Each structure stands twice: as structure tokens, then as C-alpha cells.
Amino acid sequence: MSQKKQDKGKLFHKLHQLQKRMTRMEEHTGHSSDKMRIRQWRINNLLEAVKGRGKQYA
């Protein structure tokens, strides 16, 4: 994604979809359990894109 201007609504949508997949994965054993780390990494990246990196980073 371009870092110039990001649509936060699109980021929130992607974040919610990943959170739903993580919930399904926890409820149903064996439901894409090998993708857990990838999804968690992506959730963290999306949260950082929405919130920003914070004061410590700058």
C-alpha cells in the first residue's frame, strides 16, 4: 500500500476480517492453524498503520 494517503475505513475492514478469521481459528481446531503467526503479524501491522507508531518512534 502507498504510504502517502491511506483510507482508514479500508484498513479497519481488513483488520476486522483478520480478527474474525482468528476467532474462527480459535473456535475450530485445525481451521488454518498454521496461518496464526502470519495473521497476527498482519493484524499488528494494520493496527500500526491505523494508530501510527507513537511518540517513542519519532
mmCIF file of N, CA and C in Angstrom:
data_model
loop_
_atom_site.group_PDB
_atom_site.id
_atom_site.type_symbol
_atom_site.label_atom_id
_atom_site.label_comp_id
_atom_site.label_asym_id
_atom_site.label_seq_id
_atom_site.Cartn_x
_atom_site.Cartn_y
_atom_site.Cartn_z
ATOM 1 N N MET A 1 0.822 -1.178 0.000
ATOM 2 C CA MET A 1 0.000 0.000 0.000
ATOM 3 C C MET A 1 0.865 1.240 0.000
ATOM 4 N N SER A 2 0.396 2.270 -0.614
ATOM 5 C CA SER A 2 1.115 3.527 -0.634
ATOM 6 C C SER A 2 1.078 4.164 0.746
ATOM 7 N N GLN A 3 2.186 4.743 1.155
ATOM 8 C CA GLN A 3 2.251 5.372 2.464
ATOM 9 C C GLN A 3 1.777 6.826 2.428
ATOM 10 N N LYS A 4 1.487 7.376 1.237
ATOM 11 C CA LYS A 4 1.091 8.780 1.141
ATOM 12 C C LYS A 4 -0.251 9.035 1.803
ATOM 13 N N LYS A 5 -1.273 8.375 1.359
ATOM 14 C CA LYS A 5 -2.615 8.594 1.899
ATOM 15 C C LYS A 5 -3.320 7.247 1.970
ATOM 16 N N GLN A 6 -3.723 6.842 3.181
ATOM 17 C CA GLN A 6 -4.380 5.561 3.343
ATOM 18 C C GLN A 6 -5.817 5.777 3.786
ATOM 19 N N ASP A 7 -6.708 4.981 3.227
ATOM 20 C CA ASP A 7 -8.109 5.033 3.609
ATOM 21 C C ASP A 7 -8.271 4.212 4.884
ATOM 22 N N LYS A 8 -8.574 4.879 5.996
ATOM 23 C CA LYS A 8 -8.663 4.175 7.268
ATOM 24 C C LYS A 8 -9.841 3.214 7.301
ATOM 25 N N GLY A 9 -10.902 3.515 6.571
ATOM 26 C CA GLY A 9 -12.040 2.605 6.516
ATOM 27 C C GLY A 9 -11.640 1.270 5.911
ATOM 28 N N LYS A 10 -10.813 1.326 4.889
ATOM 29 C CA LYS A 10 -10.334 0.097 4.250
ATOM 30 C C LYS A 10 -9.445 -0.694 5.213
ATOM 31 N N LEU A 11 -8.608 0.020 5.964
ATOM 32 C CA LEU A 11 -7.736 -0.650 6.934
ATOM 33 C C LEU A 11 -8.552 -1.293 8.044
ATOM 34 N N PHE A 12 -9.591 -0.577 8.531
ATOM 35 C CA PHE A 12 -10.445 -1.144 9.573
ATOM 36 C C PHE A 12 -11.169 -2.385 9.071
ATOM 37 N N HIS A 13 -11.600 -2.367 7.810
ATOM 38 C CA HIS A 13 -12.280 -3.524 7.230
ATOM 39 C C HIS A 13 -11.336 -4.732 7.189
ATOM 40 N N LYS A 14 -10.103 -4.516 6.728
ATOM 41 C CA LYS A 14 -9.130 -5.607 6.672
ATOM 42 C C LYS A 14 -8.822 -6.134 8.067
ATOM 43 N N LEU A 15 -8.716 -5.224 9.018
ATOM 44 C CA LEU A 15 -8.431 -5.606 10.396
ATOM 45 C C LEU A 15 -9.560 -6.458 10.960
ATOM 46 N N HIS A 16 -10.805 -6.052 10.716
ATOM 47 C CA HIS A 16 -11.945 -6.799 11.230
ATOM 48 C C HIS A 16 -12.017 -8.188 10.602
ATOM 49 N N GLN A 17 -11.734 -8.286 9.300
ATOM 50 C CA GLN A 17 -11.751 -9.586 8.637
ATOM 51 C C GLN A 17 -10.712 -10.527 9.254
ATOM 52 N N LEU A 18 -9.522 -10.003 9.515
ATOM 53 C CA LEU A 18 -8.479 -10.831 10.118
ATOM 54 C C LEU A 18 -8.863 -11.252 11.531
ATOM 55 N N GLN A 19 -9.485 -10.349 12.287
ATOM 56 C CA GLN A 19 -9.907 -10.690 13.644
ATOM 57 C C GLN A 19 -10.973 -11.781 13.614
ATOM 58 N N LYS A 20 -11.884 -11.726 12.633
ATOM 59 C CA LYS A 20 -12.898 -12.773 12.518
ATOM 60 C C LYS A 20 -12.245 -14.116 12.198
ATOM 61 N N ARG A 21 -11.258 -14.102 11.315
ATOM 62 C CA ARG A 21 -10.575 -15.355 10.962
ATOM 63 C C ARG A 21 -9.825 -15.929 12.152
ATOM 64 N N MET A 22 -9.218 -15.056 12.954
ATOM 65 C CA MET A 22 -8.506 -15.526 14.150
ATOM 66 C C MET A 22 -9.489 -16.154 15.144
ATOM 67 N N THR A 23 -10.669 -15.552 15.296
ATOM 68 C CA THR A 23 -11.681 -16.089 16.204
ATOM 69 C C THR A 23 -12.151 -17.452 15.727
ATOM 70 N N ARG A 24 -12.414 -17.578 14.430
ATOM 71 C CA ARG A 24 -12.836 -18.865 13.869
ATOM 72 C C ARG A 24 -11.764 -19.924 14.078
ATOM 73 N N MET A 25 -10.522 -19.512 13.921
ATOM 74 C CA MET A 25 -9.414 -20.447 14.067
ATOM 75 C C MET A 25 -9.327 -20.962 15.505
ATOM 76 N N GLU A 26 -9.592 -20.071 16.482
ATOM 77 C CA GLU A 26 -9.549 -20.490 17.882
ATOM 78 C C GLU A 26 -10.727 -21.397 18.230
ATOM 79 N N GLU A 27 -11.902 -21.119 17.653
ATOM 80 C CA GLU A 27 -13.091 -21.912 17.951
ATOM 81 C C GLU A 27 -13.029 -23.298 17.329
ATOM 82 N N HIS A 28 -12.514 -23.390 16.108
ATOM 83 C CA HIS A 28 -12.471 -24.661 15.393
ATOM 84 C C HIS A 28 -11.017 -25.112 15.278
ATOM 85 N N THR A 29 -10.684 -26.146 16.000
ATOM 86 C CA THR A 29 -9.311 -26.632 15.935
ATOM 87 C C THR A 29 -9.019 -27.140 14.531
ATOM 88 N N GLY A 30 -7.875 -26.792 14.025
ATOM 89 C CA GLY A 30 -7.479 -27.219 12.700
ATOM 90 C C GLY A 30 -7.942 -26.301 11.584
ATOM 91 N N HIS A 31 -8.621 -25.198 11.932
ATOM 92 C CA HIS A 31 -9.074 -24.256 10.900
ATOM 93 C C HIS A 31 -7.949 -23.265 10.620
ATOM 94 N N SER A 32 -7.098 -23.596 9.667
ATOM 95 C CA SER A 32 -5.979 -22.738 9.253
ATOM 96 C C SER A 32 -5.066 -22.372 10.416
ATOM 97 N N SER A 33 -4.813 -23.309 11.294
ATOM 98 C CA SER A 33 -3.990 -23.014 12.469
ATOM 99 C C SER A 33 -2.536 -22.719 12.095
ATOM 100 N N ASP A 34 -2.107 -23.165 10.928
ATOM 101 C CA ASP A 34 -0.731 -22.892 10.505
ATOM 102 C C ASP A 34 -0.547 -21.433 10.083
ATOM 103 N N LYS A 35 -1.637 -20.702 9.873
ATOM 104 C CA LYS A 35 -1.557 -19.309 9.444
ATOM 105 C C LYS A 35 -1.647 -18.323 10.608
ATOM 106 N N MET A 36 -1.622 -18.810 11.845
ATOM 107 C CA MET A 36 -1.825 -17.945 13.001
ATOM 108 C C MET A 36 -0.778 -16.847 13.096
ATOM 109 N N ARG A 37 0.487 -17.183 12.959
ATOM 110 C CA ARG A 37 1.546 -16.175 13.095
ATOM 111 C C ARG A 37 1.481 -15.137 11.989
ATOM 112 N N ILE A 38 1.161 -15.567 10.775
ATOM 113 C CA ILE A 38 1.055 -14.632 9.659
ATOM 114 C C ILE A 38 -0.079 -13.643 9.902
ATOM 115 N N ARG A 39 -1.221 -14.150 10.368
ATOM 116 C CA ARG A 39 -2.362 -13.277 10.625
ATOM 117 C C ARG A 39 -2.090 -12.330 11.785
ATOM 118 N N GLN A 40 -1.452 -12.826 12.831
ATOM 119 C CA GLN A 40 -1.146 -11.971 13.973
ATOM 120 C C GLN A 40 -0.176 -10.859 13.560
ATOM 121 N N TRP A 41 0.799 -11.187 12.733
ATOM 122 C CA TRP A 41 1.751 -10.197 12.235
ATOM 123 C C TRP A 41 1.023 -9.143 11.407
ATOM 124 N N ARG A 42 0.089 -9.580 10.569
ATOM 125 C CA ARG A 42 -0.660 -8.661 9.723
ATOM 126 C C ARG A 42 -1.574 -7.756 10.555
ATOM 127 N N ILE A 43 -2.198 -8.315 11.599
ATOM 128 C CA ILE A 43 -3.032 -7.513 12.495
ATOM 129 C C ILE A 43 -2.200 -6.418 13.150
ATOM 130 N N ASN A 44 -1.015 -6.763 13.618
ATOM 131 C CA ASN A 44 -0.151 -5.774 14.252
ATOM 132 C C ASN A 44 0.244 -4.680 13.267
ATOM 133 N N ASN A 45 0.540 -5.045 12.032
ATOM 134 C CA ASN A 45 0.890 -4.052 11.015
ATOM 135 C C ASN A 45 -0.282 -3.127 10.706
ATOM 136 N N LEU A 46 -1.486 -3.684 10.627
ATOM 137 C CA LEU A 46 -2.655 -2.864 10.350
ATOM 138 C C LEU A 46 -2.960 -1.919 11.506
ATOM 139 N N LEU A 47 -2.823 -2.403 12.737
ATOM 140 C CA LEU A 47 -3.036 -1.536 13.893
ATOM 141 C C LEU A 47 -2.035 -0.391 13.902
ATOM 142 N N GLU A 48 -0.802 -0.690 13.549
ATOM 143 C CA GLU A 48 0.221 0.351 13.479
ATOM 144 C C GLU A 48 -0.105 1.365 12.388
ATOM 145 N N ALA A 49 -0.635 0.903 11.267
ATOM 146 C CA ALA A 49 -0.994 1.801 10.176
ATOM 147 C C ALA A 49 -2.163 2.699 10.567
ATOM 148 N N VAL A 50 -3.100 2.177 11.350
ATOM 149 C CA VAL A 50 -4.257 2.963 11.763
ATOM 150 C C VAL A 50 -3.884 3.960 12.855
ATOM 151 N N LYS A 51 -3.174 3.488 13.863
ATOM 152 C CA LYS A 51 -2.868 4.338 15.017
ATOM 153 C C LYS A 51 -1.646 5.217 14.795
ATOM 154 N N GLY A 52 -0.706 4.740 14.050
ATOM 155 C CA GLY A 52 0.575 5.429 13.926
ATOM 156 C C GLY A 52 1.579 4.755 14.856
ATOM 157 N N ARG A 53 2.811 5.159 14.770
ATOM 158 C CA ARG A 53 3.853 4.486 15.547
ATOM 159 C C ARG A 53 4.023 5.043 16.944
ATOM 160 N N GLY A 54 3.524 6.220 17.206
ATOM 161 C CA GLY A 54 3.591 6.783 18.535
ATOM 162 C C GLY A 54 4.762 7.721 18.735
ATOM 163 N N LYS A 55 4.841 8.302 19.919
ATOM 164 C CA LYS A 55 5.855 9.303 20.227
ATOM 165 C C LYS A 55 7.255 8.711 20.334
ATOM 166 N N GLN A 56 7.387 7.500 20.850
ATOM 167 C CA GLN A 56 8.703 6.902 21.056
ATOM 168 C C GLN A 56 9.441 6.701 19.736
ATOM 169 N N TYR A 57 8.710 6.428 18.670
ATOM 170 C CA TYR A 57 9.341 6.153 17.384
ATOM 171 C C TYR A 57 9.924 7.425 16.766
ATOM 172 N N ALA A 58 9.206 8.504 16.899
ATOM 173 C CA ALA A 58 9.649 9.764 16.287
ATOM 174 C C ALA A 58 10.819 10.316 17.071
#
